[in-house]
mmCIF file of C-alpha atoms in Angstrom:
data_model
loop_
_atom_site.group_PDB
_atom_site.id
_atom_site.type_symbol
_atom_site.label_atom_id
_atom_site.label_comp_id
_atom_site.label_asym_id
_atom_site.label_seq_id
_atom_site.Cartn_x
_atom_site.Cartn_y
_atom_site.Cartn_z
ATOM 1 C CA MET A 1 -14.049 6.182 11.565
ATOM 2 C CA LEU A 2 -12.064 8.708 9.591
ATOM 3 C CA LYS A 3 -13.295 11.552 11.603
ATOM 4 C CA LYS A 4 -11.466 10.202 14.385
ATOM 5 C CA LEU A 5 -8.098 9.853 12.233
ATOM 6 C CA LEU A 6 -7.614 12.790 10.639
ATOM 7 C CA PRO A 7 -6.689 16.544 11.920
ATOM 8 C CA ALA A 8 -9.265 19.274 12.252
ATOM 9 C CA THR A 9 -7.853 21.045 9.436
ATOM 10 C CA PHE A 10 -8.295 18.232 6.911
ATOM 11 C CA LEU A 11 -11.567 17.314 8.131
ATOM 12 C CA THR A 12 -13.766 19.480 6.450
ATOM 13 C CA LEU A 13 -12.190 18.880 3.075
ATOM 14 C CA THR A 14 -12.414 15.002 3.763
ATOM 15 C CA LEU A 15 -16.011 14.964 4.499
ATOM 16 C CA THR A 16 -17.066 16.756 1.325
ATOM 17 C CA THR A 17 -14.654 14.856 -1.054
ATOM 18 C CA ALA A 18 -13.503 11.732 0.213
ATOM 19 C CA THR A 19 -16.564 9.906 -1.271
ATOM 20 C CA ALA A 20 -15.948 11.546 -4.488
ATOM 21 C CA LEU A 21 -11.939 10.632 -4.006
ATOM 22 C CA THR A 22 -13.136 6.921 -4.126
ATOM 23 C CA LEU A 23 -16.364 6.632 -6.017
ATOM 24 C CA GLY A 24 -16.132 9.236 -8.569
ATOM 25 C CA ALA A 25 -19.790 10.286 -7.733
ATOM 26 C CA ILE A 26 -20.887 8.087 -10.263
ATOM 27 C CA PRO A 27 -24.686 7.297 -10.348
ATOM 28 C CA ALA A 28 -25.723 3.604 -10.515
ATOM 29 C CA ALA A 29 -26.877 4.044 -13.993
ATOM 30 C CA GLN A 30 -23.275 4.790 -15.102
ATOM 31 C CA ALA A 31 -21.525 1.810 -13.761
ATOM 32 C CA SER A 32 -18.383 0.971 -15.668
ATOM 33 C CA PRO A 33 -18.498 -1.832 -18.372
ATOM 34 C CA VAL A 34 -14.945 -2.588 -17.368
ATOM 35 C CA ALA A 35 -15.683 -4.327 -14.311
ATOM 36 C CA PRO A 36 -17.708 -7.387 -15.041
ATOM 37 C CA ALA A 37 -18.159 -10.170 -12.456
ATOM 38 C CA SER A 38 -15.209 -12.698 -12.424
ATOM 39 C CA VAL A 39 -13.712 -15.306 -10.654
ATOM 40 C CA PRO A 40 -11.040 -14.354 -8.423
ATOM 41 C CA ASP A 41 -7.754 -14.609 -10.037
ATOM 42 C CA SER A 42 -5.301 -16.999 -8.240
ATOM 43 C CA ARG A 43 -2.206 -15.048 -8.897
ATOM 44 C CA VAL A 44 -3.326 -12.193 -6.444
ATOM 45 C CA SER A 45 -1.165 -12.771 -3.197
ATOM 46 C CA THR A 46 0.251 -10.582 -0.430
ATOM 47 C CA ALA A 47 3.549 -9.048 -1.016
ATOM 48 C CA PHE A 48 3.852 -7.619 2.540
ATOM 49 C CA THR A 49 1.895 -6.215 5.284
ATOM 50 C CA LEU A 50 1.722 -2.523 6.809
ATOM 51 C CA PRO A 51 1.952 -2.178 10.442
ATOM 52 C CA GLY A 52 -0.880 -0.131 12.380
ATOM 53 C CA GLU A 53 -4.707 -0.635 12.796
ATOM 54 C CA LYS A 54 -5.885 2.503 10.949
ATOM 55 C CA VAL A 55 -3.426 2.842 7.991
ATOM 56 C CA TYR A 56 -5.788 3.251 4.992
ATOM 57 C CA PRO A 57 -2.818 3.285 2.441
ATOM 58 C CA GLU A 58 -3.345 5.203 -0.958
ATOM 59 C CA GLY A 59 0.276 5.658 -2.650
ATOM 60 C CA VAL A 60 2.903 3.282 -3.800
ATOM 61 C CA ALA A 61 6.182 3.852 -5.617
ATOM 62 C CA THR A 62 9.296 1.644 -6.221
ATOM 63 C CA ASP A 63 12.757 2.864 -6.469
ATOM 64 C CA PRO A 64 13.963 1.434 -9.688
ATOM 65 C CA ARG A 65 17.478 1.427 -8.214
ATOM 66 C CA ASN A 66 17.288 -1.111 -5.527
ATOM 67 C CA HIS A 67 13.405 -2.282 -5.528
ATOM 68 C CA THR A 68 12.595 -0.778 -2.519
ATOM 69 C CA VAL A 69 9.001 0.035 -2.049
ATOM 70 C CA TYR A 70 7.292 3.169 -0.437
ATOM 71 C CA VAL A 71 3.716 3.157 0.446
ATOM 72 C CA GLY A 72 1.709 6.327 1.921
ATOM 73 C CA SER A 73 -1.032 6.631 4.426
ATOM 74 C CA TYR A 74 -4.242 8.497 3.351
ATOM 75 C CA ALA A 75 -5.243 8.726 6.994
ATOM 76 C CA ASP A 76 -2.232 10.329 8.765
ATOM 77 C CA GLY A 77 0.591 10.855 6.090
ATOM 78 C CA THR A 78 2.744 8.141 7.429
ATOM 79 C CA VAL A 79 4.911 6.738 4.533
ATOM 80 C CA TYR A 80 6.414 3.113 4.978
ATOM 81 C CA ARG A 81 9.205 1.445 3.373
ATOM 82 C CA ALA A 82 9.599 -2.302 2.648
ATOM 83 C CA ARG A 83 12.919 -3.214 1.604
ATOM 84 C CA PRO A 84 13.344 -6.225 -1.122
ATOM 85 C CA GLY A 85 12.443 -9.476 0.548
ATOM 86 C CA ALA A 86 10.620 -8.172 3.709
ATOM 87 C CA ARG A 87 7.320 -9.347 4.527
ATOM 88 C CA THR A 88 6.333 -6.413 6.721
ATOM 89 C CA ALA A 89 7.035 -2.754 6.080
ATOM 90 C CA GLU A 90 8.552 -0.453 8.493
ATOM 91 C CA VAL A 91 7.661 3.165 9.086
ATOM 92 C CA PHE A 92 10.141 5.429 7.109
ATOM 93 C CA LEU A 93 8.552 9.061 7.917
ATOM 94 C CA PRO A 94 6.303 9.104 10.738
ATOM 95 C CA ALA A 95 2.704 10.494 10.586
ATOM 96 C CA GLY A 96 2.898 14.496 10.651
ATOM 97 C CA THR A 97 6.391 14.842 9.404
ATOM 98 C CA ASP A 98 6.824 18.464 8.322
ATOM 99 C CA GLY A 99 3.305 18.865 8.987
ATOM 100 C CA ARG A 100 2.206 16.421 6.476
ATOM 101 C CA HIS A 101 -1.715 15.328 6.681
ATOM 102 C CA THR A 102 -1.896 12.742 4.059
ATOM 103 C CA ALA A 103 0.432 10.945 1.674
ATOM 104 C CA ASN A 104 -1.530 10.421 -1.515
ATOM 105 C CA GLY A 105 0.649 10.286 -4.686
ATOM 106 C CA LEU A 106 4.458 8.713 -4.287
ATOM 107 C CA ARG A 107 7.132 8.641 -6.881
ATOM 108 C CA VAL A 108 10.752 7.630 -6.508
ATOM 109 C CA ASP A 109 12.815 9.919 -9.250
ATOM 110 C CA ALA A 110 15.872 8.957 -11.005
ATOM 111 C CA HIS A 111 18.070 10.407 -8.512
ATOM 112 C CA GLY A 112 16.535 8.323 -5.456
ATOM 113 C CA ARG A 113 14.320 11.250 -4.493
ATOM 114 C CA LEU A 114 11.037 10.421 -3.096
ATOM 115 C CA TRP A 115 8.024 12.751 -4.072
ATOM 116 C CA VAL A 116 5.195 12.584 -1.608
ATOM 117 C CA THR A 117 1.874 14.683 -2.260
ATOM 118 C CA ASP A 118 -0.245 16.181 0.418
ATOM 119 C CA SER A 119 -3.671 16.298 -0.756
ATOM 120 C CA THR A 120 -4.228 19.413 1.699
ATOM 121 C CA SER A 121 -1.289 21.408 0.608
ATOM 122 C CA GLY A 122 1.101 20.235 -2.054
ATOM 123 C CA VAL A 123 4.077 18.142 -2.240
ATOM 124 C CA SER A 124 7.168 17.497 -0.399
ATOM 125 C CA VAL A 125 10.419 15.718 -1.822
ATOM 126 C CA TYR A 126 12.666 13.572 0.480
ATOM 127 C CA ASP A 127 16.284 11.982 0.719
ATOM 128 C CA THR A 128 15.754 8.209 0.641
ATOM 129 C CA ALA A 129 18.913 7.486 2.486
ATOM 130 C CA SER A 130 18.168 10.028 5.327
ATOM 131 C CA GLY A 131 14.619 10.936 5.325
ATOM 132 C CA LEU A 132 15.268 14.557 5.321
ATOM 133 C CA ARG A 133 13.287 16.743 3.446
ATOM 134 C CA LEU A 134 14.952 18.501 0.407
ATOM 135 C CA ALA A 135 12.091 20.639 -0.868
ATOM 136 C CA HIS A 136 8.529 21.633 -0.362
ATOM 137 C CA PHE A 137 6.048 23.220 -2.876
ATOM 138 C CA GLU A 138 2.505 24.359 -1.803
ATOM 139 C CA VAL A 139 -0.679 25.400 -3.847
ATOM 140 C CA ALA A 140 -0.772 28.939 -4.226
ATOM 141 C CA GLY A 141 -4.511 30.672 -3.446
ATOM 142 C CA ALA A 142 -7.260 30.177 -1.284
ATOM 143 C CA GLY A 143 -10.147 27.432 -1.856
ATOM 144 C CA ALA A 144 -10.659 23.970 -1.913
ATOM 145 C CA LEU A 145 -8.059 21.720 -3.337
ATOM 146 C CA PHE A 146 -6.869 18.080 -3.600
ATOM 147 C CA VAL A 147 -3.293 17.376 -4.701
ATOM 148 C CA ASN A 148 -3.783 13.848 -5.995
ATOM 149 C CA ASP A 149 -1.151 12.079 -7.951
ATOM 150 C CA LEU A 150 2.174 12.964 -9.870
ATOM 151 C CA THR A 151 4.425 11.743 -12.452
ATOM 152 C CA ILE A 152 8.058 12.667 -13.411
ATOM 153 C CA THR A 153 9.260 13.100 -16.830
ATOM 154 C CA PRO A 154 12.707 12.191 -18.189
ATOM 155 C CA ASP A 155 13.868 15.666 -17.823
ATOM 156 C CA GLY A 156 13.385 15.678 -13.978
ATOM 157 C CA THR A 157 9.994 17.845 -13.948
ATOM 158 C CA ALA A 158 7.120 16.755 -11.927
ATOM 159 C CA TYR A 159 3.425 17.113 -12.743
ATOM 160 C CA LEU A 160 0.735 16.800 -10.494
ATOM 161 C CA THR A 161 -3.107 16.330 -10.456
ATOM 162 C CA ASP A 162 -5.664 18.376 -8.701
ATOM 163 C CA SER A 163 -8.863 16.208 -8.228
ATOM 164 C CA VAL A 164 -10.999 19.471 -7.326
ATOM 165 C CA ARG A 165 -9.547 22.146 -9.291
ATOM 166 C CA ALA A 166 -9.049 19.954 -12.343
ATOM 167 C CA VAL A 167 -5.570 21.356 -13.134
ATOM 168 C CA ILE A 168 -1.976 19.891 -13.514
ATOM 169 C CA TYR A 169 0.667 21.683 -11.563
ATOM 170 C CA ARG A 170 4.520 21.479 -12.256
ATOM 171 C CA VAL A 171 7.794 21.718 -10.543
ATOM 172 C CA THR A 172 10.688 22.102 -12.682
ATOM 173 C CA PRO A 173 14.277 20.913 -11.832
ATOM 174 C CA ALA A 174 15.309 24.629 -11.297
ATOM 175 C CA GLN A 175 12.385 24.989 -8.874
ATOM 176 C CA LEU A 176 13.324 21.749 -6.975
ATOM 177 C CA ALA A 177 16.915 23.241 -6.660
ATOM 178 C CA ALA A 178 15.571 26.407 -5.078
ATOM 179 C CA GLY A 179 13.901 23.908 -2.517
ATOM 180 C CA SER A 180 10.530 25.544 -1.977
ATOM 181 C CA GLY A 181 7.877 27.785 -3.671
ATOM 182 C CA ALA A 182 4.400 27.887 -4.945
ATOM 183 C CA LEU A 183 2.854 25.227 -6.739
ATOM 184 C CA LEU A 184 1.460 26.695 -9.913
ATOM 185 C CA PRO A 185 -0.885 25.112 -12.382
ATOM 186 C CA ALA A 186 0.806 24.351 -15.786
ATOM 187 C CA TYR A 187 -2.576 23.004 -17.718
ATOM 188 C CA ASP A 188 -5.913 23.915 -16.936
ATOM 189 C CA LEU A 189 -8.444 21.169 -18.074
ATOM 190 C CA LYS A 190 -11.762 22.457 -16.305
ATOM 191 C CA GLY A 191 -13.145 23.391 -19.799
ATOM 192 C CA ARG A 192 -12.259 20.282 -21.548
ATOM 193 C CA LEU A 193 -13.660 17.468 -19.162
ATOM 194 C CA THR A 194 -16.880 15.703 -19.484
ATOM 195 C CA PRO A 195 -19.552 17.506 -17.281
ATOM 196 C CA SER A 196 -19.897 15.532 -13.929
ATOM 197 C CA PRO A 197 -22.024 15.703 -10.852
ATOM 198 C CA ALA A 198 -21.367 18.507 -8.464
ATOM 199 C CA GLY A 199 -18.720 17.618 -5.936
ATOM 200 C CA SER A 200 -17.466 14.829 -7.776
ATOM 201 C CA PHE A 201 -13.494 14.568 -8.450
ATOM 202 C CA ALA A 202 -12.220 14.678 -11.758
ATOM 203 C CA LEU A 203 -8.224 14.300 -12.323
ATOM 204 C CA ASN A 204 -6.615 11.351 -10.427
ATOM 205 C CA GLY A 205 -3.961 9.360 -11.697
ATOM 206 C CA ILE A 206 -1.287 10.611 -13.953
ATOM 207 C CA VAL A 207 1.515 9.005 -16.293
ATOM 208 C CA SER A 208 4.281 10.216 -18.649
ATOM 209 C CA ASP A 209 5.557 8.982 -21.795
ATOM 210 C CA PRO A 210 8.960 7.437 -21.217
ATOM 211 C CA ALA A 211 10.271 9.607 -23.943
ATOM 212 C CA GLY A 212 8.671 12.869 -22.446
ATOM 213 C CA ARG A 213 6.512 13.688 -25.144
ATOM 214 C CA TYR A 214 3.234 13.630 -23.534
ATOM 215 C CA LEU A 215 1.415 13.048 -20.203
ATOM 216 C CA LEU A 216 -1.826 11.087 -19.565
ATOM 217 C CA ALA A 217 -4.136 12.090 -17.107
ATOM 218 C CA VAL A 218 -7.577 10.022 -16.147
ATOM 219 C CA ASP A 219 -10.714 11.599 -15.034
ATOM 220 C CA MET A 220 -12.083 9.018 -12.850
ATOM 221 C CA THR A 221 -15.810 10.252 -12.735
ATOM 222 C CA ALA A 222 -16.300 10.505 -16.751
ATOM 223 C CA GLY A 223 -13.884 7.441 -17.342
ATOM 224 C CA ASP A 224 -11.899 9.446 -19.672
ATOM 225 C CA LEU A 225 -8.201 9.500 -20.616
ATOM 226 C CA HIS A 226 -6.465 12.894 -21.195
ATOM 227 C CA ARG A 227 -3.428 13.462 -23.227
ATOM 228 C CA ILE A 228 -1.300 16.678 -22.708
ATOM 229 C CA ASP A 229 1.409 17.441 -25.595
ATOM 230 C CA LEU A 230 4.415 18.638 -23.512
ATOM 231 C CA ARG A 231 5.828 20.175 -26.584
ATOM 232 C CA THR A 232 3.031 22.220 -27.976
ATOM 233 C CA GLY A 233 0.657 22.317 -24.792
ATOM 234 C CA ALA A 234 -2.097 20.787 -26.843
ATOM 235 C CA MET A 235 -4.530 18.909 -24.943
ATOM 236 C CA SER A 236 -6.991 16.015 -26.344
ATOM 237 C CA ARG A 237 -9.064 13.055 -25.026
ATOM 238 C CA VAL A 238 -7.613 9.609 -25.856
ATOM 239 C CA THR A 239 -9.773 7.402 -27.870
ATOM 240 C CA LEU A 240 -10.485 4.203 -25.626
ATOM 241 C CA ARG A 241 -11.428 0.863 -27.427
ATOM 242 C CA GLY A 242 -13.063 -1.776 -25.558
ATOM 243 C CA GLY A 243 -13.898 0.010 -22.161
ATOM 244 C CA ASP A 244 -13.453 2.957 -20.003
ATOM 245 C CA LEU A 245 -12.083 4.260 -17.181
ATOM 246 C CA VAL A 246 -14.639 4.969 -14.664
ATOM 247 C CA HIS A 247 -13.366 4.646 -11.057
ATOM 248 C CA ALA A 248 -9.562 4.705 -12.406
ATOM 249 C CA ASP A 249 -7.361 5.703 -9.507
ATOM 250 C CA GLY A 250 -3.604 4.684 -10.087
ATOM 251 C CA LEU A 251 -1.873 4.392 -13.539
ATOM 252 C CA ASP A 252 1.326 2.886 -14.589
ATOM 253 C CA LEU A 253 2.732 3.419 -18.096
ATOM 254 C CA ALA A 254 5.352 0.869 -19.182
ATOM 255 C CA PRO A 255 8.069 1.802 -21.741
ATOM 256 C CA ASP A 256 6.421 -0.657 -24.312
ATOM 257 C CA GLY A 257 2.986 1.311 -24.130
ATOM 258 C CA THR A 258 1.211 -1.023 -21.585
ATOM 259 C CA LEU A 259 -0.775 0.906 -19.525
ATOM 260 C CA ARG A 260 -1.999 -0.396 -16.212
ATOM 261 C CA VAL A 261 -4.902 0.951 -14.166
ATOM 262 C CA ALA A 262 -6.553 0.292 -10.493
ATOM 263 C CA HIS A 263 -10.192 0.950 -10.554
ATOM 264 C CA ASN A 264 -10.796 1.387 -6.845
ATOM 265 C CA ALA A 265 -14.693 0.983 -6.046
ATOM 266 C CA THR A 266 -14.987 -2.115 -8.364
ATOM 267 C CA ASN A 267 -11.639 -4.153 -7.336
ATOM 268 C CA THR A 268 -10.663 -4.111 -10.596
ATOM 269 C CA LEU A 269 -7.331 -3.873 -12.518
ATOM 270 C CA THR A 270 -7.423 -3.241 -16.258
ATOM 271 C CA ARG A 271 -4.492 -3.213 -18.725
ATOM 272 C CA TRP A 272 -4.465 -1.227 -22.070
ATOM 273 C CA HIS A 273 -2.194 -0.950 -25.193
ATOM 274 C CA VAL A 274 -1.545 2.748 -25.742
ATOM 275 C CA SER A 275 -0.572 3.787 -29.186
ATOM 276 C CA ALA A 276 2.760 5.063 -29.758
ATOM 277 C CA ASP A 277 1.772 8.677 -30.231
ATOM 278 C CA GLY A 278 -0.655 8.272 -27.099
ATOM 279 C CA THR A 279 -3.789 9.094 -28.870
ATOM 280 C CA ARG A 280 -5.477 5.771 -28.533
ATOM 281 C CA ALA A 281 -5.739 2.965 -26.029
ATOM 282 C CA ARG A 282 -7.215 -0.437 -26.572
ATOM 283 C CA LEU A 283 -8.575 -2.609 -23.547
ATOM 284 C CA THR A 284 -6.491 -6.151 -23.223
ATOM 285 C CA ARG A 285 -7.104 -7.512 -20.050
ATOM 286 C CA THR A 286 -9.485 -7.165 -16.922
ATOM 287 C CA ILE A 287 -9.098 -8.654 -13.379
ATOM 288 C CA THR A 288 -11.771 -8.337 -10.994
ATOM 289 C CA ASP A 289 -11.168 -9.738 -7.639
ATOM 290 C CA PRO A 290 -12.618 -8.755 -4.005
ATOM 291 C CA SER A 291 -9.403 -9.592 -2.457
ATOM 292 C CA LEU A 292 -7.876 -6.568 -4.246
ATOM 293 C CA GLN A 293 -9.793 -4.651 -1.319
ATOM 294 C CA ILE A 294 -10.496 -1.185 -2.963
ATOM 295 C CA PRO A 295 -7.171 -0.968 -5.021
ATOM 296 C CA THR A 296 -6.117 2.419 -5.317
ATOM 297 C CA THR A 297 -2.694 2.533 -6.813
ATOM 298 C CA LEU A 298 -0.186 0.082 -8.389
ATOM 299 C CA SER A 299 3.611 -0.008 -9.342
ATOM 300 C CA HIS A 300 4.824 -2.539 -11.950
ATOM 301 C CA THR A 301 8.224 -4.012 -11.871
ATOM 302 C CA SER A 302 9.358 -7.302 -14.003
ATOM 303 C CA GLY A 303 7.338 -10.233 -12.779
ATOM 304 C CA ARG A 304 4.805 -8.581 -10.741
ATOM 305 C CA THR A 305 2.575 -5.572 -10.018
ATOM 306 C CA LEU A 306 2.189 -4.428 -6.671
ATOM 307 C CA VAL A 307 -1.214 -2.855 -5.703
ATOM 308 C CA VAL A 308 -2.309 -0.998 -2.898
ATOM 309 C CA ARG A 309 -5.324 -2.586 -0.783
ATOM 310 C CA SER A 310 -6.732 0.563 0.533
ATOM 311 C CA GLN A 311 -9.776 -0.921 2.532
ATOM 312 C CA PHE A 312 -11.457 2.589 1.959
ATOM 313 C CA ASP A 313 -14.700 0.681 2.430
ATOM 314 C CA LYS A 314 -14.018 -0.582 6.049
ATOM 315 C CA GLY A 315 -14.117 2.494 8.242
ATOM 316 C CA GLY A 316 -12.227 4.700 5.749
ATOM 317 C CA PRO A 317 -13.769 7.398 3.344
ATOM 318 C CA MET A 318 -16.118 4.927 1.653
ATOM 319 C CA GLY A 319 -17.964 3.278 4.394
ATOM 320 C CA GLU A 320 -18.362 2.068 7.908
ATOM 321 C CA GLY A 321 -16.966 -1.270 9.171
ATOM 322 C CA THR A 322 -13.665 -2.834 10.759
ATOM 323 C CA PRO A 323 -10.561 -3.122 8.471
ATOM 324 C CA THR A 324 -8.259 -6.299 8.502
ATOM 325 C CA THR A 325 -4.584 -6.205 8.319
ATOM 326 C CA PHE A 326 -3.362 -3.745 5.759
ATOM 327 C CA THR A 327 -1.321 -5.394 3.295
ATOM 328 C CA ILE A 328 0.248 -4.688 -0.320
ATOM 329 C CA ALA A 329 -1.113 -7.130 -3.027
ATOM 330 C CA SER A 330 1.214 -8.869 -5.663
ATOM 331 C CA VAL A 331 -0.444 -9.924 -8.918
ATOM 332 C CA ARG A 332 1.613 -12.085 -11.099
ATOM 333 C CA GLY A 333 1.390 -11.993 -14.786
ATOM 334 C CA PHE A 334 -0.618 -8.733 -15.260
#
């Protein structure tokens, strides 16, 4: 049970918000139209396994320089590393390192630094060669929070979503060089989100335009995609054609405008074509396969897409049960 997995300081927040994290608190009548029943896709296979019986992975990131993959545990904050060709990942950052309770969003920046969000506090930045923590930023102020996912723009600025406060935090290169500080909101979307049931999560996955012009952040409960113009600060809702983004968790945006999305509760992956200005997105492909085992995040590289199999419904935050071996899926041709 999750209650036995997490430290007491994290338990209160988890018990009240974990279900919203994965299900988005969507009533049955609002089931997403982008997850139709389908025959399992034969191109879904296992890339590598994760050691441990209660891993419940959530985030994944690939180092573009050497294709090393990092995976974070929602249960205890362990960060795993899988080198190219490895069939089993190794522990890179043990549980509780630097007081970290969870490891949700992960990104590797252009300088090979690994960013890891802790939903209970903020974000830490690590040297991938030594594992040493280089910087740490914590959310300012009291009250409920859930620091979820992050993206890094070409100029080295990091943006992070808060699923409870419905804000996007920012860490600039200058702040990173300083090494620590408060994690402060750059954009507040509370008044712009579609009203949702009390206690539900909103902002989750976030990506940035490869040219550094805008951010895209998903509201997993309403199924909306929000665009933030990084030059003007203007915020707008992306026009979606062919489906919605209900239950959307992790996002991956390729330079050619292809947006790949993991919809956790429906075991679904969707692919979208985003217009050059980021104002419109058209659904082009849907894969629904129970072998995805509640996919939370994904990382696309040439030839394959790596997908986190969280198994949150097997004794994790989505329900009772016993998980099988924890693995990362590889989806070819997606």
